[in-house]
Short mmCIF file of C-alpha atoms in Angstrom, two decimals:
data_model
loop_
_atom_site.label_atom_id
_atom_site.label_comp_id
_atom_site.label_asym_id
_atom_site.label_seq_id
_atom_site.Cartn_x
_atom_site.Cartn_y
_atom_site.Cartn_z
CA UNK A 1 -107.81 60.87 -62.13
CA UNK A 2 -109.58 63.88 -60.63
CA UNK A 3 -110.00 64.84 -56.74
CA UNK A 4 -113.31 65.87 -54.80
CA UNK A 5 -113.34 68.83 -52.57
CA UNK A 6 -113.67 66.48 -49.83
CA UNK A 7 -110.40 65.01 -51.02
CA UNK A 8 -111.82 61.85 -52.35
CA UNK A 9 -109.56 60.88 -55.75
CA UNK A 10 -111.84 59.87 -58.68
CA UNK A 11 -111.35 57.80 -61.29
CA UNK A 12 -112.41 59.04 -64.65
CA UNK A 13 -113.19 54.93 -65.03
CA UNK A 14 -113.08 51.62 -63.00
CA UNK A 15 -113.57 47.98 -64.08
CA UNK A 16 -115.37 45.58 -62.00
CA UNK A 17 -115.23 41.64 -62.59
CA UNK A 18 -117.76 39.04 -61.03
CA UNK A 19 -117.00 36.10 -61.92
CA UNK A 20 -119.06 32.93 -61.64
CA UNK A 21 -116.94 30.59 -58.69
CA UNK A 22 -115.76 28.03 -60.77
CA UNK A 23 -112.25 27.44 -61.97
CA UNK A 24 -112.94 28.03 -66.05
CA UNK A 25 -115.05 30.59 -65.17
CA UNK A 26 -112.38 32.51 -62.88
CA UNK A 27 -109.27 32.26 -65.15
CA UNK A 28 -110.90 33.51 -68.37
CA UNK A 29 -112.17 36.88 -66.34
CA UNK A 30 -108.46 37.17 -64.71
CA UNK A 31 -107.28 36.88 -68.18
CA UNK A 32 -108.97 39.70 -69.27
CA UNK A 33 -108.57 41.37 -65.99
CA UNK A 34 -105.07 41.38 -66.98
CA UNK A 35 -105.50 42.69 -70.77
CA UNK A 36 -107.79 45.87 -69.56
CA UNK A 37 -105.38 46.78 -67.02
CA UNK A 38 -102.60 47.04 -69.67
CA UNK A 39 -104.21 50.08 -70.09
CA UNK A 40 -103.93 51.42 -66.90
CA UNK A 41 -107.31 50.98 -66.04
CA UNK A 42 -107.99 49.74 -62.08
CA UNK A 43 -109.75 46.19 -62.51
CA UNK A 44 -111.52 45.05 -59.30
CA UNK A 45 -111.66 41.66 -59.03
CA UNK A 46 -114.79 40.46 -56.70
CA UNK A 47 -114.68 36.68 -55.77
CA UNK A 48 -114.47 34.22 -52.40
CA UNK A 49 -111.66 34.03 -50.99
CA UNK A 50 -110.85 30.66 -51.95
CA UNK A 51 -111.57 30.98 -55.17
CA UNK A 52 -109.23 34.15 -55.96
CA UNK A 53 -106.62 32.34 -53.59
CA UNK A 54 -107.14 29.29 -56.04
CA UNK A 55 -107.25 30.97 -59.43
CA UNK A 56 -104.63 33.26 -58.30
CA UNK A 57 -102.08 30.17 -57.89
CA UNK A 58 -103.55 28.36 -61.56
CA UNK A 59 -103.50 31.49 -63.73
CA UNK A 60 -100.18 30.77 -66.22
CA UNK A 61 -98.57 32.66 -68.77
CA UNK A 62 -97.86 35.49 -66.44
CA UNK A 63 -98.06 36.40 -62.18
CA UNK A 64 -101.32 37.79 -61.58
CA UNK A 65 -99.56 38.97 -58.34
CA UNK A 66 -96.57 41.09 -60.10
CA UNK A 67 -97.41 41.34 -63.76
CA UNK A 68 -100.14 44.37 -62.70
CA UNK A 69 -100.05 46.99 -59.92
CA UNK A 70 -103.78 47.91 -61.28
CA UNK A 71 -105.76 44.99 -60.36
CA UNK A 72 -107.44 44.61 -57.16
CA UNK A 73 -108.80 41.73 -55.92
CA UNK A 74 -111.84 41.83 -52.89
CA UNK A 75 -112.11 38.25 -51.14
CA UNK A 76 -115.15 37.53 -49.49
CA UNK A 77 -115.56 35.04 -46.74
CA UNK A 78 -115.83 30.99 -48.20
CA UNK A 79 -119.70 29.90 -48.16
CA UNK A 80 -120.43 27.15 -46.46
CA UNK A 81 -121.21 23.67 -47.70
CA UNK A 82 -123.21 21.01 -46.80
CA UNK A 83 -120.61 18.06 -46.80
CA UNK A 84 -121.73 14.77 -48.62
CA UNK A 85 -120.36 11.79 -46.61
CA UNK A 86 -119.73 9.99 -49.39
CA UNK A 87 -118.33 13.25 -51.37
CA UNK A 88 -114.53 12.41 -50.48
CA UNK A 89 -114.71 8.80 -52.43
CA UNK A 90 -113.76 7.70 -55.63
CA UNK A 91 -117.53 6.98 -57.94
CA UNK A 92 -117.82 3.90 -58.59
CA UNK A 93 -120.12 4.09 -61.12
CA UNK A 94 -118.35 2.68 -64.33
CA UNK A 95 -118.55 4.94 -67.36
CA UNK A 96 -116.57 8.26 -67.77
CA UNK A 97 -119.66 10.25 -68.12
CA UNK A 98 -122.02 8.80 -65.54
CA UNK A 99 -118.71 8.78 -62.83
CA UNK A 100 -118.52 13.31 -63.67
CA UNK A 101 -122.14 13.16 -63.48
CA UNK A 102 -122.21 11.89 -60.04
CA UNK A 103 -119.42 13.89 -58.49
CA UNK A 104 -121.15 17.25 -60.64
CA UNK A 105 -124.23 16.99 -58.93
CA UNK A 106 -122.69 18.15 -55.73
CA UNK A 107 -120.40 20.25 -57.25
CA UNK A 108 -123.17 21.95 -59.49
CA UNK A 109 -125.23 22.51 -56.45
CA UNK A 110 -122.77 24.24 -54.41
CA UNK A 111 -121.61 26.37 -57.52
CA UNK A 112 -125.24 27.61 -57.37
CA UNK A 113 -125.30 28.46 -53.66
CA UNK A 114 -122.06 30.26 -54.24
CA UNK A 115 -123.23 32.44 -56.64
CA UNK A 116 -126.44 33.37 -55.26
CA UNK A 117 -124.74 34.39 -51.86
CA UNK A 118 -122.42 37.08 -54.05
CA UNK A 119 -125.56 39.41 -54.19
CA UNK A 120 -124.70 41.24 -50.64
CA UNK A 121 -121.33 41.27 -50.75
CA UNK A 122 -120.93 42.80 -54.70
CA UNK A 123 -123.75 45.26 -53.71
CA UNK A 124 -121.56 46.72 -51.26
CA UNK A 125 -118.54 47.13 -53.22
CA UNK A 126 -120.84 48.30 -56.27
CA UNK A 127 -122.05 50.97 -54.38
CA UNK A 128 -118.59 52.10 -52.75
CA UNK A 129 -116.72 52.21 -55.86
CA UNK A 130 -119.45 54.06 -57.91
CA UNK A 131 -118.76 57.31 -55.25
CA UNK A 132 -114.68 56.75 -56.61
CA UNK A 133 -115.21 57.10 -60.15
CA UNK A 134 -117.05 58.65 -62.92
CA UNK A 135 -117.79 55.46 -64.81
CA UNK A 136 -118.38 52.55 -63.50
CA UNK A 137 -118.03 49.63 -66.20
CA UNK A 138 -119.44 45.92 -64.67
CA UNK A 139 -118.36 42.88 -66.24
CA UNK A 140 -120.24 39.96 -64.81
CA UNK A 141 -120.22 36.31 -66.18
CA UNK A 142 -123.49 35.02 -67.78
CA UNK A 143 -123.90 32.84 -64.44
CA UNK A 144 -123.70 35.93 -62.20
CA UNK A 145 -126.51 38.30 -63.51
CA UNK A 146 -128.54 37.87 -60.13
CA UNK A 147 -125.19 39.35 -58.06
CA UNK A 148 -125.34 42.31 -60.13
CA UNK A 149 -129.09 43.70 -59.44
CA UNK A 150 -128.13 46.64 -58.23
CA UNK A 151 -126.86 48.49 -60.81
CA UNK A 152 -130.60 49.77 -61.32
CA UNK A 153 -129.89 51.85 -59.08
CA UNK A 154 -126.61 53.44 -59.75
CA UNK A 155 -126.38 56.00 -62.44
CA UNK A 156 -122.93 56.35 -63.58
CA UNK A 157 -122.97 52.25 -63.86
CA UNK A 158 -122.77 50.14 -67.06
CA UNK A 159 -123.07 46.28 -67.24
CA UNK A 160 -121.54 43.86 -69.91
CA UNK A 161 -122.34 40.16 -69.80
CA UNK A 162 -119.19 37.98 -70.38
CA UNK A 163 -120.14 34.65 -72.38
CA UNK A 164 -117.26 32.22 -71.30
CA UNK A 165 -118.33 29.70 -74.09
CA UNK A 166 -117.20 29.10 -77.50
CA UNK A 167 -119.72 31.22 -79.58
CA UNK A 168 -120.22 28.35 -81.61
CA UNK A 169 -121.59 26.47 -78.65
CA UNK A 170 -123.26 29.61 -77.32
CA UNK A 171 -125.78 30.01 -80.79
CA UNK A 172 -126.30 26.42 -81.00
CA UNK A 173 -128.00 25.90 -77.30
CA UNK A 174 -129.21 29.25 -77.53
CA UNK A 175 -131.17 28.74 -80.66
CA UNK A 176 -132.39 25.05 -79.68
CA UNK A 177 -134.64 23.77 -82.31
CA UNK A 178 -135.15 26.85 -84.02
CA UNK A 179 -131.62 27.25 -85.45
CA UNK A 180 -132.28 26.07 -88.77
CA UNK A 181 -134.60 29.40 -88.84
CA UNK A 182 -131.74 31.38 -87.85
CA UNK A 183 -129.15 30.84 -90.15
CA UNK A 184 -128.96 31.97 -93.68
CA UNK A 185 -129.08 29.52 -96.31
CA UNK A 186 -124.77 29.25 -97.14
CA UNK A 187 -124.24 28.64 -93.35
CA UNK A 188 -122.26 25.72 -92.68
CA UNK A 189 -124.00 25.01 -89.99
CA UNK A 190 -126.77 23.73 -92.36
CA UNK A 191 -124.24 21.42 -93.90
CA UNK A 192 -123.11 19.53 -90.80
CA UNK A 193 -124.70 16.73 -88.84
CA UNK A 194 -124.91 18.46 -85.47
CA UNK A 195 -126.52 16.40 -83.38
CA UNK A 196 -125.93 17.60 -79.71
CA UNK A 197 -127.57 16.04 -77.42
CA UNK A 198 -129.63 17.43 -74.82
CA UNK A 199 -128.71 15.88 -71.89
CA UNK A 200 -125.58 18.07 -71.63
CA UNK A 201 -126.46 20.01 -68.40
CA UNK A 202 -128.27 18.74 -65.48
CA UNK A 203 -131.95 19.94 -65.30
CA UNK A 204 -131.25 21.72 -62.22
CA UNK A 205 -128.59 23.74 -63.80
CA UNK A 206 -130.38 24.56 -66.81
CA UNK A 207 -133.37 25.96 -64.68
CA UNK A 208 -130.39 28.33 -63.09
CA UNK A 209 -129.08 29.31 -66.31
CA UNK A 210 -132.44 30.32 -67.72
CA UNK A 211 -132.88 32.96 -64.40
CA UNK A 212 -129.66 34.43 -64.79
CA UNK A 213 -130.11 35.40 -68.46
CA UNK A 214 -133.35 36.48 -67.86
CA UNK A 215 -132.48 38.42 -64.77
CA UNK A 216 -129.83 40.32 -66.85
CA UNK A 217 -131.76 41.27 -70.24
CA UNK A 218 -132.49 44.82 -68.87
CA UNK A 219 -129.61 45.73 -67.17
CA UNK A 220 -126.81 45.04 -70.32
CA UNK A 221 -124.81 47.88 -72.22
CA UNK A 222 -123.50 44.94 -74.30
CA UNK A 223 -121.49 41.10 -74.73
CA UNK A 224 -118.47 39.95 -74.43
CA UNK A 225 -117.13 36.48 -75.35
CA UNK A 226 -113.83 34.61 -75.33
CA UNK A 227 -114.12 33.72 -78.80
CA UNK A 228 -111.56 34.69 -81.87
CA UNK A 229 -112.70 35.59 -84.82
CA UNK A 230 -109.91 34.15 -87.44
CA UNK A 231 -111.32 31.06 -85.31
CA UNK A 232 -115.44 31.57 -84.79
CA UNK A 233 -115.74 34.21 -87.36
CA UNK A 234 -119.01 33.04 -89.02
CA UNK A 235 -120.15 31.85 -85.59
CA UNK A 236 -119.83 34.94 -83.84
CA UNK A 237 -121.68 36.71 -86.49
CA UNK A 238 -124.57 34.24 -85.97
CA UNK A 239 -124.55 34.87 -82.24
CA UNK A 240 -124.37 38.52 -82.93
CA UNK A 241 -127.88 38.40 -84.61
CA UNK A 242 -129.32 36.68 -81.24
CA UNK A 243 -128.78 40.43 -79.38
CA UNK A 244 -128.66 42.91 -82.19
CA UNK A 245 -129.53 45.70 -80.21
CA UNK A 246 -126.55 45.29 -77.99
CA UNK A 247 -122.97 46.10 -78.55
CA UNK A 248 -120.45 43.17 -78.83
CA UNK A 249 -117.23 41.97 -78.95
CA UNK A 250 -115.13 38.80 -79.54
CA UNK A 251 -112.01 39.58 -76.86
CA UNK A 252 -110.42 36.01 -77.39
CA UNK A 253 -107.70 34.55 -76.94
CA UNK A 254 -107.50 35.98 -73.28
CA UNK A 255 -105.00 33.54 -72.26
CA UNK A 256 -101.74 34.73 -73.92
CA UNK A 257 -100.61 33.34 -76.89
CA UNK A 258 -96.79 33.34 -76.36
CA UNK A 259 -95.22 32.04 -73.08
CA UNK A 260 -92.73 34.16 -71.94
CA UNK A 261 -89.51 32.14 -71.52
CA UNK A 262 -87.96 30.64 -68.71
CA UNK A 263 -84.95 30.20 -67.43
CA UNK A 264 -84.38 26.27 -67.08
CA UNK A 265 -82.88 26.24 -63.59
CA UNK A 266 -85.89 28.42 -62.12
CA UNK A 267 -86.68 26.89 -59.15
CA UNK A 268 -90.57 27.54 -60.18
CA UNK A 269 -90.71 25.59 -63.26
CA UNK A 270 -92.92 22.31 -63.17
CA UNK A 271 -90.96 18.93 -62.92
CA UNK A 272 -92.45 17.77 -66.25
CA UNK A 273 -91.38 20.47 -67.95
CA UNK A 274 -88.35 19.64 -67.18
CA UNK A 275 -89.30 15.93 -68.71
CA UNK A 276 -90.41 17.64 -71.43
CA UNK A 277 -87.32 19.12 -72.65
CA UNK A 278 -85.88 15.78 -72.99
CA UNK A 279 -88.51 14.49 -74.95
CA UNK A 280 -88.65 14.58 -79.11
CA UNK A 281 -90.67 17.25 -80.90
CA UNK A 282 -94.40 15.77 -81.16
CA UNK A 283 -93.84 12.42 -79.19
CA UNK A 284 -95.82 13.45 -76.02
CA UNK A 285 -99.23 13.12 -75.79
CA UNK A 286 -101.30 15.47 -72.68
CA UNK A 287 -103.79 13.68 -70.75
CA UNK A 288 -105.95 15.80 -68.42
CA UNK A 289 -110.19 16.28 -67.36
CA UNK A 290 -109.79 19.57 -66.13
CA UNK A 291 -110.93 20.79 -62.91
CA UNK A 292 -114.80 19.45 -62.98
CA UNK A 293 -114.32 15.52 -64.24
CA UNK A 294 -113.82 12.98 -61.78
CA UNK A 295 -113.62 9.49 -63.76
CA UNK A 296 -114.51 6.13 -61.69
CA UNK A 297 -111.74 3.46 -60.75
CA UNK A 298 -112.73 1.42 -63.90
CA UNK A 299 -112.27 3.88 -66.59
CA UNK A 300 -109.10 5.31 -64.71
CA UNK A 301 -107.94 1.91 -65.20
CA UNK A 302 -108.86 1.23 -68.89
CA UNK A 303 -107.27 4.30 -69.26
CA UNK A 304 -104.34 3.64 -68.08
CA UNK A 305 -103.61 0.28 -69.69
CA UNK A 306 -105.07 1.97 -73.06
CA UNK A 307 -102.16 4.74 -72.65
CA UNK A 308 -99.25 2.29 -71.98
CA UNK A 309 -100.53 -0.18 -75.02
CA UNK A 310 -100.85 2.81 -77.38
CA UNK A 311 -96.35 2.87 -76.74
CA UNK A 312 -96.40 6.67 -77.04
CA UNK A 313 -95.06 9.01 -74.43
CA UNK A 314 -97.63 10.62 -72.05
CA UNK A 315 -97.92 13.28 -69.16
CA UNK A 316 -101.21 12.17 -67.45
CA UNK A 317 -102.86 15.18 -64.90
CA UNK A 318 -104.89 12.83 -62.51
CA UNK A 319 -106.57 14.78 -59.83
CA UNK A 320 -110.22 14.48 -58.69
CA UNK A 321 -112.54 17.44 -59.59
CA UNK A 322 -112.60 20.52 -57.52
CA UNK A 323 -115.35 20.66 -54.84
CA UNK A 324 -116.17 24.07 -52.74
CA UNK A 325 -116.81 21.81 -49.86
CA UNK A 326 -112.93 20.48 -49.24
CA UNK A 327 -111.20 22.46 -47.43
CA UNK A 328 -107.16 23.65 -46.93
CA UNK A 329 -107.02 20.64 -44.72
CA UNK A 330 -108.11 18.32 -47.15
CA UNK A 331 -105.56 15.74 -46.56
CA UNK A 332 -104.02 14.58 -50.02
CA UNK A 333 -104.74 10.69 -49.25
CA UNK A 334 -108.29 12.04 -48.99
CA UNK A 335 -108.59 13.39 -52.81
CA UNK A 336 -105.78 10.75 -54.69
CA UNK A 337 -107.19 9.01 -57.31
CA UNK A 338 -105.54 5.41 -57.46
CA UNK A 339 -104.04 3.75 -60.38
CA UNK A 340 -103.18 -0.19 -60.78
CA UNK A 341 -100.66 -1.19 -58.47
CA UNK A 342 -97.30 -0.88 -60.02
CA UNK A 343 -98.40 1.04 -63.20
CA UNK A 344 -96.53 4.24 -62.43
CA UNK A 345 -93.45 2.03 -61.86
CA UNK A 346 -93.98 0.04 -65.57
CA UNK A 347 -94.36 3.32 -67.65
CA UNK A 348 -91.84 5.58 -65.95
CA UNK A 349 -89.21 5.30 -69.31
CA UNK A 350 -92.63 6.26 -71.17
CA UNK A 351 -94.78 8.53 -69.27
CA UNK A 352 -95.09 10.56 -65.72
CA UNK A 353 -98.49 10.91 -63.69
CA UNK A 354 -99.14 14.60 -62.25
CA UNK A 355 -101.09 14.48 -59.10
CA UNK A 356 -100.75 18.81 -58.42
CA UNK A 357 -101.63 21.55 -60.25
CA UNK A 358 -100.20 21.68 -63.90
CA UNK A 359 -99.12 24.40 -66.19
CA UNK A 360 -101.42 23.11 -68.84
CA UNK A 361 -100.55 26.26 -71.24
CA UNK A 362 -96.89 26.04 -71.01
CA UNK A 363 -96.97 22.24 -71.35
CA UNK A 364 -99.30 22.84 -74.53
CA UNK A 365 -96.81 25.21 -75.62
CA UNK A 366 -93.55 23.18 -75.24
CA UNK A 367 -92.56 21.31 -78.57
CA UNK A 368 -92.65 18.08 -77.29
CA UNK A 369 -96.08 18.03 -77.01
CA UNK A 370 -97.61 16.65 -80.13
CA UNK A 371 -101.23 15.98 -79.23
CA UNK A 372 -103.80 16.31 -76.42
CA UNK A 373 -106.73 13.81 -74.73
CA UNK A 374 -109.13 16.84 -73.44
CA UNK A 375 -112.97 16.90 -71.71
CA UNK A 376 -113.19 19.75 -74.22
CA UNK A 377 -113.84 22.25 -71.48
CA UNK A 378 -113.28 25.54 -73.20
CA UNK A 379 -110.50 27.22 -71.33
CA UNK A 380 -108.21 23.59 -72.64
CA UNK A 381 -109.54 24.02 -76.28
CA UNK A 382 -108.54 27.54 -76.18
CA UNK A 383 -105.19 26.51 -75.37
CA UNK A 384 -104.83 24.10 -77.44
CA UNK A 385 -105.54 25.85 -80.71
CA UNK A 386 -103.22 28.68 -79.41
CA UNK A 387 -100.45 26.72 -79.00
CA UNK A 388 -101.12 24.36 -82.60
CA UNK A 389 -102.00 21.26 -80.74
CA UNK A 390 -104.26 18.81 -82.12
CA UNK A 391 -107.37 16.92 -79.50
CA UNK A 392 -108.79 13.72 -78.79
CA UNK A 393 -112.04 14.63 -77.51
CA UNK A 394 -113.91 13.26 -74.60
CA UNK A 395 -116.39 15.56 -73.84
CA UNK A 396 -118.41 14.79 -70.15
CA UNK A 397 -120.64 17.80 -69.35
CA UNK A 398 -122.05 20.52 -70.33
CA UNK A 399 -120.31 22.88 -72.85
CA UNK A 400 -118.13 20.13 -73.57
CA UNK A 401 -120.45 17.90 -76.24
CA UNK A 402 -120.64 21.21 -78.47
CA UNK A 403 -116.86 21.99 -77.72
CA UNK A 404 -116.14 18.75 -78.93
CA UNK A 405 -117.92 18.89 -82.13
CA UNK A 406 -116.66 22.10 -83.09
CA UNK A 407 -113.18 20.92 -82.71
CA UNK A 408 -113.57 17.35 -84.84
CA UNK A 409 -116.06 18.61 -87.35
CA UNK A 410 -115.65 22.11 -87.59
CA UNK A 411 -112.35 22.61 -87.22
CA UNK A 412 -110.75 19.69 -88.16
CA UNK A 413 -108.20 19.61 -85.32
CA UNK A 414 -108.70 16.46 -83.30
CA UNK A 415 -110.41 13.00 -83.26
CA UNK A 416 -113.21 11.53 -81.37
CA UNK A 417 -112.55 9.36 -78.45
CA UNK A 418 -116.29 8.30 -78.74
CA UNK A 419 -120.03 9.62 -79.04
CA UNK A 420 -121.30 11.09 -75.80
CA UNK A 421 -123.06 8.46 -74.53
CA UNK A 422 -123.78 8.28 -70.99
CA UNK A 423 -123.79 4.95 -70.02
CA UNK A 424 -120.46 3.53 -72.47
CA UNK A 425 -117.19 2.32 -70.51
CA UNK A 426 -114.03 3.64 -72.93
CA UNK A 427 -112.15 0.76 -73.52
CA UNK A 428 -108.48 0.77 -72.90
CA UNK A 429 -108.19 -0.65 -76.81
CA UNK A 430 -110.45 2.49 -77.79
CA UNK A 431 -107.92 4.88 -75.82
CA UNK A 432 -104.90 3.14 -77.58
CA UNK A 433 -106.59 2.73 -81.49
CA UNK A 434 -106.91 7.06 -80.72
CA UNK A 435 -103.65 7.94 -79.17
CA UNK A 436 -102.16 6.14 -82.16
CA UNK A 437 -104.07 8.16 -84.48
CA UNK A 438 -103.32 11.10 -83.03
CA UNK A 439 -99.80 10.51 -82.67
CA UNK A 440 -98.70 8.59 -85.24
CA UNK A 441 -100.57 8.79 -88.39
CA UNK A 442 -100.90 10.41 -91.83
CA UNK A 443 -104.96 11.47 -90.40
CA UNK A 444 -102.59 13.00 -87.22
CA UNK A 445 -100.25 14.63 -89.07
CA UNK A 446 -102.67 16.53 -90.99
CA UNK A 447 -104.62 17.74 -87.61
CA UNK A 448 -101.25 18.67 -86.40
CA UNK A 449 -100.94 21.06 -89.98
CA UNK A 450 -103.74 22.50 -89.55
CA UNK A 451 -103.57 23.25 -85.57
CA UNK A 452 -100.49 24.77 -86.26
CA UNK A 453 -101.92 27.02 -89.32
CA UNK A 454 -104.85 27.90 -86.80
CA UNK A 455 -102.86 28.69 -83.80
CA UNK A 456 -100.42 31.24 -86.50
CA UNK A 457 -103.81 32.94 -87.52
CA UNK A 458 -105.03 33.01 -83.42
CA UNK A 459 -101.46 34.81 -82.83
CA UNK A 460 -101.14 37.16 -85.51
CA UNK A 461 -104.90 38.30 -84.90
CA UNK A 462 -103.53 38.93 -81.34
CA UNK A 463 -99.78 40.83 -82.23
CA UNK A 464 -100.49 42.64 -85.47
CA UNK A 465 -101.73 46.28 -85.22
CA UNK A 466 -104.65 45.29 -87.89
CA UNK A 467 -105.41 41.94 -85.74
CA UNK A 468 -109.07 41.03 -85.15
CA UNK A 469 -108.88 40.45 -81.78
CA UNK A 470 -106.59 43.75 -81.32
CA UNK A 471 -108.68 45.32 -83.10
CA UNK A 472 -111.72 44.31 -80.91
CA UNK A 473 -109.89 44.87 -77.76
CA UNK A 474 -109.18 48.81 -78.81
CA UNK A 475 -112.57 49.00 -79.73
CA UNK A 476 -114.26 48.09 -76.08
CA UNK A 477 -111.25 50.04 -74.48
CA UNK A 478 -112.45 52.61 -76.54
CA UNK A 479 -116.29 52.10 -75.79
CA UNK A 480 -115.79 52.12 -71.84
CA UNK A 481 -113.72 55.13 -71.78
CA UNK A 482 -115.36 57.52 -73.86
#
């Protein structure tokens, strides 16, 4: 750090994060907001204030308020919402995927509005940190190209997209129908039956999407993505060849792959991990949606009779999907998703139901847990392989479809809960035929070997000075600060 005759210190670089304002989106850029700053590099972290408050309190595997003394975080005032009246109800449409779809249209929308309305408030801090250092290095997510415009006209600025996708998912929708073009001949790619359908994301959102990478194509020094190579390796070379004029890197795992240990009396630790611990190795199966599925009050309820038929131990997350549009006052009557009377009562020797927030990477990581019913958003599939646990996939939205099919037929760690099909009810027998599969089998077993082999291979690339993803981590620390 340098000083200014007129006093002003300068840094020789800063980091800047925008983030696009959704949960998955936020906690993969604090994660790496954390792993930069290990090098005593000054991350500022641009967001709402709500959103930082929120993904501030959800971040696990370390305290994003004392782990780092060198990340700064710049809240802007919550955007306001048009409020549905019907947006605080339950959907009572009846399939899995048509229930998300209705709640996501709201949600989708506001997502939008939120990220158009960073473009004032980023310019300003764009400009005022480009007079305190002599490099100023602009990671923005794929979604947030329009809130970074103004780097045009800063000189000592540099701008690198952040792909918070699998890159697997990433080439396939980015290649559309001409992928078989794309590939070389060996790819195994070629080999599988992808067929991904193309109803994923809402026609709305696609149109968005489409902008924001085009709005970014001449401002980019280079890519990032939250991908690993010992797990995307032939993937990420394939999406590498979409931008081959462009520096890039494959920074994943952000999340941390070992969770620091706790003390068992810490008045912090999470009720079920406390279940947890007096659970067998591998008997507990983890049921949660993530932060952007709300299911209807029929397939809540075959799910929950498909759960307590399958006889297996579970720790169910049921919330309703986040909306911009609640606020702090929210009462909790007003988002509690209701179960069958007396069904929390008749599986309490078997199972607990979470209604808060849950540690979902230090539950993945506790031994008890020997499989895990997942949407597939990326940020949970992540997890999962780090930690060696195996997925029953139920993709709703989005990503998810491609997720999912990377994770059954690619991978080979995790089962199908069912085709993504739109306008199918999951039957409870379904749920229970799965769990039983995935807990209980010779076919489960074998996920659970190979998870486990993965999620070695994820660490090691991570701790070992010759690791991929060290490797590619000291190689854009490297790039930035040279």
């Amino acid at each position: 750090m340098n000083q200014m005759p007129n006093n002003t210190l300068i840094n020789d670089v800063l980091v800047v994060m925008v983030p696009f304002p959704a949960q998955g989106h936020l906690n993969q850029l604090l994660h790496l907001s954390r792993l930069i700053s290990s090098y005593d590099i000054p991350v500022h972290f641009l967001g709402y204030e709500n959103h930082i408050r929120q993904a501030k309190h959800r971040v696990h595997g370390w305290n994003s308020i004392t782990t780092s003394n060198y990340i700064h975080f710049h809240e802007f005032p919550a955007p306001k919402f048009h409020v549905s009246p019907n947006s605080k109800q339950m959907p009572t449409t009846t399939t899995a995927a048509a229930a998300s779809a209705e709640s996501r249209s709201e949600i989708v929308t506001n997502q939008i509005h939120a990220s158009l309305g960073l473009y004032e408030p980023v310019s300003v801090i764009l400009h005022e940190l480009s007079r305190k250092a002599r490099r100023l290095i602009v990671v923005h997510d794929a979604l947030t190209a329009s809130a970074v415009q103004d780097i045009r006209s800063i000189s000592n600025t540099e701008a690198y997209v952040f792909h918070s996708t699998s890159s697997f998912t990433t080439f396939v929708h980015t290649a559309g129908k001409n992928l078989p073009q794309l590939v070389p001949t060996d790819s195994q790619l070629l080999k599988l039956d992808l067929s991904i359908p193309d109803n994923c994301f809402s026609p709305d959102f696609v149109s968005f999407i489409g902008k924001q990478i085009a709005s970014c194509q001449n401002l980019l020094s280079g890519h990032i993505y939250d991908t690993c190579k010992d797990v995307e390796g032939e993937f990420f070379e394939l999406v590498k060849l979409l931008f081959p004029e462009k520096f890039q890197w494959a920074l994943g795992p952000l999340n941390p792959v070992v969770i620091p240990e706790r003390n068992s009396s810490n008045v912090d630790r999470h009720k079920c991990l406390e279940w947890l611990d007096k659970q067998a190795p591998n008997s507990v199966i983890l049921v949660s949606f993530g932060t952007s599925v709300s299911l209807s009050e029929e397939q809540i309820k075959e799910l929950a009779i498909g759960l307590e038929q399958s006889q297996h131990k579970f720790i169910w997350v049921l919330r309703a999907a986040d909306k911009d549009n609640e606020s702090d006052s929210t009462s909790k009557d007003e988002r509690r998703v209701y179960l069958p009377k007396g069904y929390e009562e008749m599986v309490k020797t078997r199972g607990i139901v979470v209604r808060d927030w849950a540690p979902q990477l230090e539950i993945l990581g506790h031994l008890s847990i020997g499989g895990f019913l997942s949407h597939c958003g990326w940020n949970s599939c992540t997890e999962s392989i780090n930690m060696g646990v195996p997925i029953a996939a139920w993709p709703m939205h989005s990503d998810q479809p491609c997720n999912a099919f990377l994770i059954t037929d690619v991978l080979k760690i995790g089962i199908k809960v069912g085709e993504f099909r739109q306008h199918d009810l999951v039957t409870s027998a379904t749920i229970e035929k799965v769990v039983k599969t995935l807990m209980a089998s010779e076919e489960g077993n074998e996920m659970r070997r190979r998870a486990a082999e993965l999620a070695n291979r994820v660490r090691q690339s991570v701790v070992d000075e010759e690791g991929l993803t060290r490797l590619e981590l000291i190689s854009f620390i490297a790039h930035i600060t040279k």
